[in-house]
Amino acid sequence: MSLNLNAWRPASRPSIRNRLALWYGGILGGVILFLGILLYLRLSQNAYSDFDLSLRLTADALARLSLKQSQSTEPLTADDFLQGTDDPEFFTNFFRFYTSSGELEIRSKNHPKRTVPLSAPSFENALHQKATFESFSYPGRDDIRVMTRPVVYQGKVLHVLQVGGSLKRVDEVLSRLRFILFLTLPTALVVALIGGWFIADQALRPVNAMAQIARQITAGDLSRRIPMHPGEDELARLAETFNTMLSQLEESIQRIRQFSADASHELRTPLTILKGEAELALSEDYSKDEYKEMIVSSLEEIDRISRIVEDLFLLSKADLEEARLEMGPVPLTPLLQETVSQMKRLAADKDLSLEFDSADDPLLYGDAYRLRELFSNLIENAIRYTGPAGQITLSVSQTEEQIVINISDNGIGISPGDLPKIFDRFYRAESARALHPKGSGLGLSICQWIVLSHRGEIDVKSQPGQGTTFTLRFPLLR
Ligand code: ADP
């Protein structure tokens, strides 16, 4: 059974584009719906209050006319009112006058045939000098709205006046508005959804392009980059970050490849020598001394292999931050003196002078074992890369804040082209290979790690053919 991880997808989750479109459409649709309902409510409220206002104005005018007419001795007729006004509301609204005991006095000629009651509460209200608005519904016909109010003279209710009108026009306007809203709202929603989808599609297009390129990038080919469009937007920044990440990844994969190639190359040389010596030993009979010589030579190669392996092991532990340091206060002068005296024999073998000059005796907070390894490596290099009768000097001094250690030689020096690379793993200058073929190119990488893990700095100055000075600086322990 095989498991295809690429085929796995979270169950039925809509794409970001669809989700954005839905959100956009949903929010816009919600806002439009809310505004539509608000508009409808507001307009219908306005339409009814306008209608009520027209009833009120008509009633007021009628009340004034009735008071004027009441001065005359003639009884009131509907025509009296129509002659007294040119207000168009008079012709659309109907009216009725009742006596204060509830008997109908006059009713306008345009009064509808339907029964429009004078309700008991509205009559009661009128007797108490209050106006009342009421609506009456008739199945299959338009509604009628009526205002009932008193006509008062000298504090006495002379008549109860009713003015009414059909709500047909108001209802028609409102139903037309409802129709328009019902038509436009879903259309607006559909347009919002399509618009949202289109905007999301446009916005996410570069992301899709990035995903496509990212899919084509494999560990085998990290050289591809996402095309950058001019601009400062989020996607341009994302593409830039992605490209930077790719460059770093490409660089570190390149370093790993180089490192493996260098490591196998460095190990192959002593192994080939070892194999050659073993084959030589087996090829014919040799004297005891000759065998001894072969074994000594083989042991040298085995030493070289184990040193490379140990150095590699230490560096990989350092990379993983697993290399432990036993930190404590270390008096530097005795440690340097001890190291120098151990290396004196090696220097003497090459007829070199090795001098140590200590102006101070500073305390360094560090790991004595690793510090000894650091100084031994640097002195050993100075011995290796200095010709006979050369001079090597070591000095230690302290400033207000720092401990400064110089290791100088007047050896072969390092060319400006090699100088920036000497701390790289396995890097060896050609001149150094010629002088000392058995180095590994790992010593300075280890020195650099030791210095950095003691919060120090390592610098090198060199003149080819004149010599080299390594300067180490560490913070002073107070
Ligand atoms: P190795 O000494 O095994 O080659 P290192 O990492 O210690 O490896 O040094 C790397 C390279 O730096 C050497 O191969 C050499 O080219 C250069 N180097 C280091 N120390 C000196 C020195 N004192 N004088 C000249 N070249 C040096």
Short mmCIF file of C-alpha atoms and ligand atoms in Angstrom, two decimals:
data_model
loop_
_atom_site.label_atom_id
_atom_site.label_comp_id
_atom_site.label_asym_id
_atom_site.label_seq_id
_atom_site.Cartn_x
_atom_site.Cartn_y
_atom_site.Cartn_z
CA MET A 1 0.00 0.00 0.00
CA SER A 2 1.37 3.42 -0.81
CA LEU A 3 0.46 6.75 0.70
CA ASN A 4 0.46 9.76 -1.58
CA LEU A 5 0.91 12.76 0.69
CA ASN A 6 0.60 15.20 -2.20
CA ALA A 7 -2.88 13.96 -2.90
CA TRP A 8 -4.04 14.92 0.59
CA ARG A 9 -6.18 18.02 0.78
CA PRO A 10 -8.26 19.31 3.68
CA ALA A 11 -11.85 18.21 3.05
CA SER A 12 -13.92 20.56 0.87
CA ARG A 13 -12.45 23.84 2.04
CA PRO A 14 -13.22 26.52 -0.53
CA SER A 15 -10.27 28.29 -2.13
CA ILE A 16 -9.11 31.63 -0.73
CA ARG A 17 -10.41 33.30 -3.89
CA ASN A 18 -13.90 31.87 -3.39
CA ARG A 19 -13.84 32.66 0.31
CA LEU A 20 -12.79 36.26 -0.36
CA ALA A 21 -15.50 36.58 -3.01
CA LEU A 22 -18.11 35.18 -0.59
CA TRP A 23 -17.01 37.48 2.21
CA TYR A 24 -16.96 40.47 -0.10
CA GLY A 25 -20.32 39.60 -1.65
CA GLY A 26 -21.81 38.73 1.76
CA ILE A 27 -20.71 41.96 3.43
CA LEU A 28 -21.66 44.15 0.48
CA GLY A 29 -25.00 42.30 0.10
CA GLY A 30 -25.68 42.72 3.84
CA VAL A 31 -24.93 46.43 3.68
CA ILE A 32 -27.14 46.89 0.59
CA LEU A 33 -29.98 44.89 2.23
CA PHE A 34 -29.70 46.93 5.42
CA LEU A 35 -29.70 50.22 3.49
CA GLY A 36 -32.64 49.03 1.36
CA ILE A 37 -34.73 48.13 4.41
CA LEU A 38 -33.78 51.41 6.09
CA LEU A 39 -34.69 53.37 2.96
CA TYR A 40 -38.04 51.58 2.64
CA LEU A 41 -38.96 52.11 6.30
CA ARG A 42 -37.96 55.76 6.18
CA LEU A 43 -39.84 56.46 2.93
CA SER A 44 -43.01 54.67 4.06
CA GLN A 45 -42.91 56.55 7.36
CA ASN A 46 -42.52 59.82 5.43
CA ALA A 47 -45.33 58.94 3.02
CA TYR A 48 -47.77 58.25 5.91
CA SER A 49 -46.78 61.34 7.84
CA ASP A 50 -47.15 63.46 4.65
CA PHE A 51 -50.60 61.95 4.19
CA ASP A 52 -51.50 62.72 7.81
CA LEU A 53 -50.23 66.26 7.34
CA SER A 54 -52.47 66.75 4.33
CA LEU A 55 -55.47 65.48 6.38
CA ARG A 56 -54.51 67.81 9.21
CA LEU A 57 -54.14 70.86 6.91
CA THR A 58 -57.48 70.15 5.23
CA ALA A 59 -59.15 69.67 8.62
CA ASP A 60 -57.66 72.92 9.93
CA ALA A 61 -58.90 74.86 6.91
CA LEU A 62 -62.35 73.26 7.18
CA ALA A 63 -62.53 74.05 10.88
CA ARG A 64 -61.69 77.70 10.19
CA LEU A 65 -64.30 77.91 7.41
CA SER A 66 -66.93 76.25 9.61
CA LEU A 67 -66.29 78.78 12.35
CA LYS A 68 -66.68 81.60 9.82
CA GLN A 69 -69.87 80.09 8.42
CA SER A 70 -71.26 79.54 11.90
CA GLN A 71 -71.58 83.38 12.23
CA SER A 72 -74.16 83.36 9.43
CA THR A 73 -77.74 82.40 10.05
CA GLU A 74 -77.84 80.05 7.02
CA PRO A 75 -77.22 76.38 7.80
CA LEU A 76 -73.91 74.92 6.58
CA THR A 77 -73.76 73.07 3.23
CA ALA A 78 -70.95 71.15 1.59
CA ASP A 79 -70.83 73.59 -1.29
CA ASP A 80 -70.09 76.47 1.08
CA PHE A 81 -66.78 74.84 1.79
CA LEU A 82 -65.87 74.12 -1.80
CA GLN A 83 -66.53 77.69 -2.81
CA GLY A 84 -64.36 78.96 0.04
CA THR A 85 -61.14 77.27 -1.15
CA ASP A 86 -58.96 76.41 -4.10
CA ASP A 87 -56.83 73.93 -2.10
CA PRO A 88 -56.48 70.74 -4.26
CA GLU A 89 -56.50 68.57 -1.10
CA PHE A 90 -60.19 69.57 -0.72
CA PHE A 91 -61.03 67.70 -3.87
CA THR A 92 -59.13 64.52 -3.03
CA ASN A 93 -60.04 64.29 0.66
CA PHE A 94 -63.62 63.86 1.86
CA PHE A 95 -65.07 65.32 5.05
CA ARG A 96 -68.02 65.01 7.46
CA PHE A 97 -69.31 67.29 10.17
CA TYR A 98 -71.07 65.86 13.21
CA THR A 99 -72.79 67.67 16.00
CA SER A 100 -71.31 67.35 19.46
CA SER A 101 -74.00 64.73 20.15
CA GLY A 102 -72.82 62.59 17.21
CA GLU A 103 -75.42 63.37 14.52
CA LEU A 104 -74.19 63.77 10.96
CA GLU A 105 -74.59 67.37 9.78
CA ILE A 106 -72.86 67.56 6.42
CA ARG A 107 -70.77 65.28 4.28
CA SER A 108 -68.78 66.20 1.18
CA LYS A 109 -69.97 65.12 -2.23
CA ASN A 110 -66.86 63.02 -2.88
CA HIS A 111 -67.58 60.86 0.20
CA PRO A 112 -66.92 57.17 -0.66
CA LYS A 113 -69.87 54.82 -0.86
CA ARG A 114 -68.28 52.52 1.67
CA THR A 115 -69.17 52.89 5.30
CA VAL A 116 -66.48 54.79 7.11
CA PRO A 117 -67.38 54.62 10.78
CA LEU A 118 -67.06 57.35 13.38
CA SER A 119 -65.43 55.18 16.01
CA ALA A 120 -66.36 55.66 19.65
CA PRO A 121 -62.76 56.32 20.84
CA SER A 122 -62.16 58.99 18.17
CA PHE A 123 -65.50 60.69 19.00
CA GLU A 124 -64.63 60.57 22.71
CA ASN A 125 -61.20 62.05 21.97
CA ALA A 126 -62.78 64.85 19.93
CA LEU A 127 -65.14 65.73 22.79
CA HIS A 128 -62.01 65.96 24.95
CA GLN A 129 -60.58 68.30 22.27
CA LYS A 130 -58.05 65.78 20.94
CA ALA A 131 -57.42 64.66 17.38
CA THR A 132 -57.31 60.99 16.32
CA PHE A 133 -55.92 59.30 13.20
CA GLU A 134 -57.37 55.89 12.14
CA SER A 135 -56.98 53.59 9.14
CA PHE A 136 -59.74 51.31 7.84
CA SER A 137 -59.21 48.31 5.58
CA TYR A 138 -61.74 46.98 3.09
CA PRO A 139 -61.09 43.56 1.54
CA GLY A 140 -60.18 43.94 -2.14
CA ARG A 141 -60.28 47.74 -2.01
CA ASP A 142 -57.93 50.53 -0.99
CA ASP A 143 -57.51 51.50 2.65
CA ILE A 144 -58.98 54.69 4.01
CA ARG A 145 -57.33 56.90 6.60
CA VAL A 146 -59.38 59.33 8.65
CA MET A 147 -58.58 62.18 11.02
CA THR A 148 -61.21 63.08 13.62
CA ARG A 149 -60.95 66.46 15.39
CA PRO A 150 -63.21 68.89 17.19
CA VAL A 151 -64.19 72.37 15.99
CA VAL A 152 -64.01 74.44 19.14
CA TYR A 153 -65.47 77.88 19.69
CA GLN A 154 -64.95 79.71 22.99
CA GLY A 155 -63.87 76.52 24.72
CA LYS A 156 -66.92 74.58 23.54
CA VAL A 157 -66.97 71.74 20.98
CA LEU A 158 -69.29 72.99 18.22
CA HIS A 159 -68.74 70.16 15.70
CA VAL A 160 -66.79 66.96 15.37
CA LEU A 161 -65.01 67.07 12.04
CA GLN A 162 -63.72 64.06 10.13
CA VAL A 163 -61.40 64.36 7.13
CA GLY A 164 -60.39 61.23 5.27
CA GLY A 165 -58.78 60.05 2.11
CA SER A 166 -57.78 56.94 0.23
CA LEU A 167 -54.33 55.48 0.88
CA LYS A 168 -54.29 54.12 -2.65
CA ARG A 169 -51.61 56.49 -3.91
CA VAL A 170 -49.35 55.98 -0.88
CA ASP A 171 -49.72 52.20 -1.14
CA GLU A 172 -49.00 52.33 -4.85
CA VAL A 173 -45.81 54.33 -4.33
CA LEU A 174 -44.68 51.98 -1.58
CA SER A 175 -45.44 48.84 -3.56
CA ARG A 176 -43.51 50.27 -6.52
CA LEU A 177 -40.58 50.94 -4.18
CA ARG A 178 -40.83 47.38 -2.84
CA PHE A 179 -40.79 46.06 -6.37
CA ILE A 180 -37.71 48.12 -7.27
CA LEU A 181 -35.92 47.00 -4.11
CA PHE A 182 -36.79 43.32 -4.65
CA LEU A 183 -35.45 43.60 -8.15
CA THR A 184 -32.29 45.59 -7.42
CA LEU A 185 -31.19 43.85 -4.20
CA PRO A 186 -30.56 40.36 -5.66
CA THR A 187 -29.03 41.97 -8.76
CA ALA A 188 -26.68 44.02 -6.56
CA LEU A 189 -25.83 40.87 -4.59
CA VAL A 190 -24.99 38.91 -7.73
CA VAL A 191 -22.92 41.83 -9.07
CA ALA A 192 -21.14 42.07 -5.69
CA LEU A 193 -20.37 38.33 -5.73
CA ILE A 194 -19.06 38.41 -9.29
CA GLY A 195 -17.14 41.64 -8.59
CA GLY A 196 -15.67 40.13 -5.40
CA TRP A 197 -14.63 36.99 -7.24
CA PHE A 198 -13.04 39.08 -9.99
CA ILE A 199 -11.15 41.33 -7.54
CA ALA A 200 -9.95 38.32 -5.51
CA ASP A 201 -8.90 36.59 -8.72
CA GLN A 202 -6.89 39.64 -9.80
CA ALA A 203 -5.32 40.05 -6.37
CA LEU A 204 -4.37 36.38 -6.07
CA ARG A 205 -3.06 35.94 -9.59
CA PRO A 206 0.56 36.77 -8.58
CA VAL A 207 0.23 34.30 -5.67
CA ASN A 208 -0.76 31.56 -8.10
CA ALA A 209 2.20 32.48 -10.30
CA MET A 210 4.46 32.23 -7.24
CA ALA A 211 3.01 28.85 -6.27
CA GLN A 212 3.58 27.57 -9.79
CA ILE A 213 7.22 28.64 -9.77
CA ALA A 214 7.69 27.32 -6.23
CA ARG A 215 6.38 23.94 -7.45
CA GLN A 216 8.99 23.91 -10.23
CA ILE A 217 11.80 24.62 -7.78
CA THR A 218 13.43 21.47 -6.54
CA ALA A 219 16.56 20.77 -4.51
CA GLY A 220 18.21 19.96 -7.84
CA ASP A 221 17.49 23.39 -9.27
CA LEU A 222 17.29 26.19 -6.75
CA SER A 223 18.41 28.79 -9.26
CA ARG A 224 14.88 29.81 -10.32
CA ARG A 225 13.45 32.99 -8.89
CA ILE A 226 9.99 34.50 -8.72
CA PRO A 227 9.75 37.39 -11.19
CA MET A 228 9.55 40.66 -9.28
CA HIS A 229 7.20 43.38 -10.38
CA PRO A 230 8.07 46.94 -9.54
CA GLY A 231 6.17 48.21 -6.53
CA GLU A 232 6.12 48.09 -2.79
CA ASP A 233 2.98 46.04 -2.18
CA GLU A 234 2.64 43.00 0.08
CA LEU A 235 3.05 40.54 -2.78
CA ALA A 236 6.25 42.22 -3.97
CA ARG A 237 7.58 41.90 -0.42
CA LEU A 238 6.48 38.26 -0.27
CA ALA A 239 8.23 37.54 -3.58
CA GLU A 240 11.35 39.30 -2.34
CA THR A 241 11.35 37.34 0.93
CA PHE A 242 10.80 34.12 -0.97
CA ASN A 243 13.66 34.91 -3.36
CA THR A 244 15.99 35.79 -0.47
CA MET A 245 15.07 32.52 1.21
CA LEU A 246 15.80 30.65 -2.02
CA SER A 247 19.18 32.35 -2.36
CA GLN A 248 20.09 31.41 1.20
CA LEU A 249 18.87 27.85 0.65
CA GLU A 250 20.81 27.61 -2.59
CA GLU A 251 23.90 28.93 -0.89
CA SER A 252 23.70 26.53 2.04
CA ILE A 253 22.99 23.53 -0.20
CA GLN A 254 25.96 24.58 -2.32
CA ARG A 255 28.07 24.79 0.86
CA ILE A 256 26.95 21.33 1.99
CA ARG A 257 27.79 19.89 -1.43
CA GLN A 258 31.17 21.58 -1.42
CA PHE A 259 31.77 20.40 2.12
CA SER A 260 30.96 16.75 1.29
CA ALA A 261 33.15 16.91 -1.81
CA ASP A 262 36.02 18.44 0.17
CA ALA A 263 35.62 16.01 3.06
CA SER A 264 35.68 12.97 0.79
CA HIS A 265 38.62 14.40 -1.12
CA GLU A 266 40.61 15.03 2.06
CA LEU A 267 39.86 11.54 3.37
CA ARG A 268 40.57 9.84 0.06
CA THR A 269 44.22 10.97 -0.07
CA PRO A 270 45.39 9.33 3.20
CA LEU A 271 43.21 6.28 2.52
CA THR A 272 44.82 5.83 -0.91
CA ILE A 273 48.29 6.12 0.67
CA LEU A 274 47.26 3.62 3.37
CA LYS A 275 45.95 1.16 0.80
CA GLY A 276 49.10 1.57 -1.30
CA GLU A 277 51.30 0.86 1.69
CA ALA A 278 49.28 -2.22 2.69
CA GLU A 279 49.45 -3.56 -0.88
CA LEU A 280 53.18 -2.86 -1.00
CA ALA A 281 53.69 -4.74 2.27
CA LEU A 282 51.83 -7.75 0.88
CA SER A 283 53.50 -7.70 -2.55
CA GLU A 284 56.85 -9.23 -1.43
CA ASP A 285 58.88 -10.13 1.63
CA TYR A 286 60.57 -7.21 3.39
CA SER A 287 62.98 -6.99 6.26
CA LYS A 288 61.70 -6.32 9.79
CA ASP A 289 62.94 -2.71 9.66
CA GLU A 290 61.26 -2.10 6.33
CA TYR A 291 57.95 -3.44 7.72
CA LYS A 292 58.36 -1.22 10.75
CA GLU A 293 58.87 1.79 8.49
CA MET A 294 55.73 0.92 6.54
CA ILE A 295 53.71 0.56 9.72
CA VAL A 296 54.96 3.92 11.05
CA SER A 297 54.01 5.57 7.75
CA SER A 298 50.58 3.87 7.86
CA LEU A 299 50.08 5.07 11.42
CA GLU A 300 50.80 8.63 10.30
CA GLU A 301 48.04 8.37 7.70
CA ILE A 302 45.69 6.82 10.26
CA ASP A 303 46.51 9.75 12.61
CA ARG A 304 45.68 12.16 9.81
CA ILE A 305 42.38 10.43 9.08
CA SER A 306 41.37 10.36 12.73
CA ARG A 307 42.30 14.04 13.13
CA ILE A 308 40.12 14.98 10.15
CA VAL A 309 37.25 12.88 11.49
CA GLU A 310 37.61 14.36 14.98
CA ASP A 311 37.74 17.91 13.60
CA LEU A 312 34.67 17.27 11.45
CA PHE A 313 32.85 15.78 14.41
CA LEU A 314 33.68 18.83 16.53
CA LEU A 315 32.57 21.24 13.79
CA SER A 316 29.29 19.45 13.21
CA LYS A 317 28.65 19.48 16.98
CA ALA A 318 29.46 23.21 16.94
CA ASP A 319 26.99 23.72 14.07
CA LEU A 320 24.29 21.96 16.06
CA GLU A 321 25.33 23.97 19.13
CA GLU A 322 25.95 20.73 20.97
CA ALA A 323 29.66 21.27 21.63
CA ARG A 324 29.95 21.90 25.36
CA LEU A 325 32.34 24.43 26.85
CA GLU A 326 33.54 24.20 30.46
CA MET A 327 33.62 27.89 31.22
CA GLY A 328 35.60 29.45 34.07
CA PRO A 329 38.19 32.15 34.77
CA VAL A 330 41.40 31.27 32.93
CA PRO A 331 44.71 33.08 33.72
CA LEU A 332 46.02 33.56 30.18
CA THR A 333 49.76 34.06 30.69
CA PRO A 334 50.44 30.65 32.31
CA LEU A 335 48.24 28.94 29.71
CA LEU A 336 50.08 30.60 26.81
CA GLN A 337 53.47 29.90 28.42
CA GLU A 338 52.60 26.23 28.77
CA THR A 339 51.40 26.00 25.16
CA VAL A 340 54.48 27.79 23.86
CA SER A 341 56.84 25.48 25.76
CA GLN A 342 54.98 22.43 24.36
CA MET A 343 55.39 23.77 20.83
CA LYS A 344 59.05 24.78 21.30
CA ARG A 345 60.31 21.35 20.20
CA LEU A 346 58.29 21.46 17.02
CA ALA A 347 59.72 24.93 16.28
CA ALA A 348 63.24 23.82 17.11
CA ASP A 349 62.91 20.89 14.63
CA LYS A 350 62.47 23.53 11.90
CA ASP A 351 65.15 25.79 13.37
CA LEU A 352 62.58 28.46 14.23
CA SER A 353 62.63 30.79 17.21
CA LEU A 354 59.39 30.90 19.20
CA GLU A 355 59.17 33.80 21.64
CA PHE A 356 56.44 34.75 24.08
CA ASP A 357 56.11 38.29 25.35
CA SER A 358 53.59 38.97 28.11
CA ALA A 359 53.03 42.54 29.23
CA ASP A 360 50.01 41.61 31.40
CA ASP A 361 48.42 38.60 33.01
CA PRO A 362 44.74 39.00 32.17
CA LEU A 363 41.92 36.69 33.23
CA LEU A 364 39.75 35.34 30.44
CA TYR A 365 36.37 33.78 31.07
CA GLY A 366 36.50 30.65 28.96
CA ASP A 367 37.21 26.96 28.46
CA ALA A 368 40.93 26.28 29.19
CA TYR A 369 40.98 23.11 27.08
CA ARG A 370 39.51 24.83 23.98
CA LEU A 371 41.70 27.92 24.45
CA ARG A 372 44.80 25.72 24.52
CA GLU A 373 43.59 24.05 21.33
CA LEU A 374 43.10 27.51 19.75
CA PHE A 375 46.61 28.75 20.55
CA SER A 376 48.23 25.39 19.61
CA ASN A 377 46.48 25.50 16.19
CA LEU A 378 47.64 29.05 15.50
CA ILE A 379 51.24 28.40 16.65
CA GLU A 380 51.33 25.11 14.72
CA ASN A 381 50.21 26.99 11.56
CA ALA A 382 52.91 29.62 12.13
CA ILE A 383 55.50 26.84 12.44
CA ARG A 384 54.15 25.01 9.38
CA TYR A 385 54.09 28.02 7.10
CA THR A 386 57.41 29.60 8.10
CA GLY A 387 60.65 28.58 6.46
CA PRO A 388 63.83 27.60 8.39
CA ALA A 389 65.44 30.21 10.64
CA GLY A 390 62.16 32.14 10.82
CA GLN A 391 60.73 33.89 13.83
CA ILE A 392 57.45 33.41 15.62
CA THR A 393 56.34 35.75 18.39
CA LEU A 394 53.38 35.64 20.72
CA SER A 395 52.26 38.56 22.81
CA VAL A 396 49.43 39.22 25.23
CA SER A 397 48.31 42.60 26.48
CA GLN A 398 45.19 44.20 27.86
CA THR A 399 43.39 47.46 27.29
CA GLU A 400 40.53 48.98 29.33
CA GLU A 401 38.04 46.50 27.95
CA GLN A 402 39.88 43.90 25.92
CA ILE A 403 42.54 41.25 25.98
CA VAL A 404 44.65 41.35 22.80
CA ILE A 405 46.77 38.38 21.69
CA ASN A 406 49.03 38.56 18.64
CA ILE A 407 50.63 35.56 16.93
CA SER A 408 53.13 36.73 14.28
CA ASP A 409 55.46 34.92 11.95
CA ASN A 410 57.73 35.93 9.09
CA GLY A 411 56.71 32.95 6.96
CA ILE A 412 55.26 32.51 3.48
CA GLY A 413 52.30 34.85 4.14
CA ILE A 414 48.88 34.66 2.52
CA SER A 415 47.97 36.22 -0.83
CA PRO A 416 45.15 38.82 -0.81
CA GLY A 417 43.03 36.41 -2.91
CA ASP A 418 43.33 33.62 -0.31
CA LEU A 419 42.94 35.83 2.75
CA PRO A 420 39.11 36.01 2.83
CA LYS A 421 38.80 32.22 2.38
CA ILE A 422 41.23 30.81 4.93
CA PHE A 423 38.52 30.39 7.59
CA ASP A 424 36.40 28.29 5.19
CA ARG A 425 36.30 24.60 5.90
CA PHE A 426 38.91 22.62 3.94
CA TYR A 427 40.29 25.75 2.28
CA ARG A 428 44.06 25.66 1.83
CA ALA A 429 46.18 28.10 -0.18
CA GLU A 430 48.22 26.53 -3.00
CA SER A 431 51.47 27.78 -1.42
CA ALA A 432 50.46 26.10 1.87
CA ARG A 433 49.71 22.78 0.11
CA ALA A 434 53.13 22.84 -1.51
CA LEU A 435 54.91 23.48 1.78
CA HIS A 436 52.84 21.17 3.95
CA PRO A 437 50.81 18.65 1.95
CA LYS A 438 49.31 16.93 4.97
CA GLY A 439 47.13 19.72 6.37
CA SER A 440 43.35 19.39 6.32
CA GLY A 441 42.14 23.00 6.08
CA LEU A 442 39.94 22.58 9.18
CA GLY A 443 42.18 24.14 11.85
CA LEU A 444 41.19 27.78 11.31
CA SER A 445 37.47 26.91 11.14
CA ILE A 446 37.81 25.38 14.60
CA CYS A 447 39.84 28.41 15.80
CA GLN A 448 37.13 30.74 14.55
CA TRP A 449 34.41 28.75 16.32
CA ILE A 450 36.39 28.78 19.60
CA VAL A 451 36.98 32.55 19.38
CA LEU A 452 33.34 33.33 18.55
CA SER A 453 32.04 31.11 21.33
CA HIS A 454 34.21 33.15 23.74
CA ARG A 455 32.58 36.35 22.38
CA GLY A 456 35.90 37.30 20.78
CA GLU A 457 37.14 38.37 17.36
CA ILE A 458 39.84 36.97 15.11
CA ASP A 459 41.65 39.10 12.50
CA VAL A 460 44.45 38.32 10.14
CA LYS A 461 46.95 40.55 8.38
CA SER A 462 49.42 39.12 5.96
CA GLN A 463 51.96 40.03 3.29
CA PRO A 464 52.96 37.23 0.90
CA GLY A 465 56.60 36.35 1.46
CA GLN A 466 56.85 38.56 4.56
CA GLY A 467 54.69 36.96 7.20
CA THR A 468 51.34 36.76 8.90
CA THR A 469 49.86 38.13 12.12
CA PHE A 470 46.71 36.71 13.71
CA THR A 471 45.13 39.07 16.27
CA LEU A 472 42.62 37.78 18.81
CA ARG A 473 40.49 40.08 20.95
CA PHE A 474 38.44 38.94 23.94
CA PRO A 475 36.34 40.86 26.44
CA LEU A 476 38.20 41.37 29.71
CA LEU A 477 36.92 39.57 32.81
CA ARG A 478 36.48 42.04 35.68
P1 ADP B 1 45.76 23.74 7.43
O1 ADP B 1 46.79 24.44 8.21
O2 ADP B 1 45.54 22.34 7.85
O3 ADP B 1 45.89 23.89 5.96
P2 ADP B 1 44.05 25.74 8.53
O4 ADP B 1 42.56 25.85 8.56
O5 ADP B 1 44.73 25.81 9.86
O6 ADP B 1 44.37 24.42 7.76
O7 ADP B 1 44.59 26.90 7.63
C1 ADP B 1 43.96 27.19 6.40
C2 ADP B 1 44.92 27.88 5.48
O8 ADP B 1 45.27 29.18 5.95
C3 ADP B 1 46.26 27.20 5.33
O9 ADP B 1 46.19 26.15 4.42
C4 ADP B 1 47.11 28.34 4.84
O10 ADP B 1 46.95 28.54 3.46
C5 ADP B 1 46.59 29.52 5.56
N1 ADP B 1 47.33 29.84 6.81
C6 ADP B 1 46.97 29.65 8.07
N2 ADP B 1 47.91 30.09 8.94
C7 ADP B 1 48.89 30.61 8.18
C8 ADP B 1 50.13 31.22 8.48
N3 ADP B 1 50.54 31.43 9.73
N4 ADP B 1 50.89 31.64 7.44
C9 ADP B 1 50.51 31.44 6.18
N5 ADP B 1 49.35 30.86 5.82
C10 ADP B 1 48.54 30.45 6.82
#
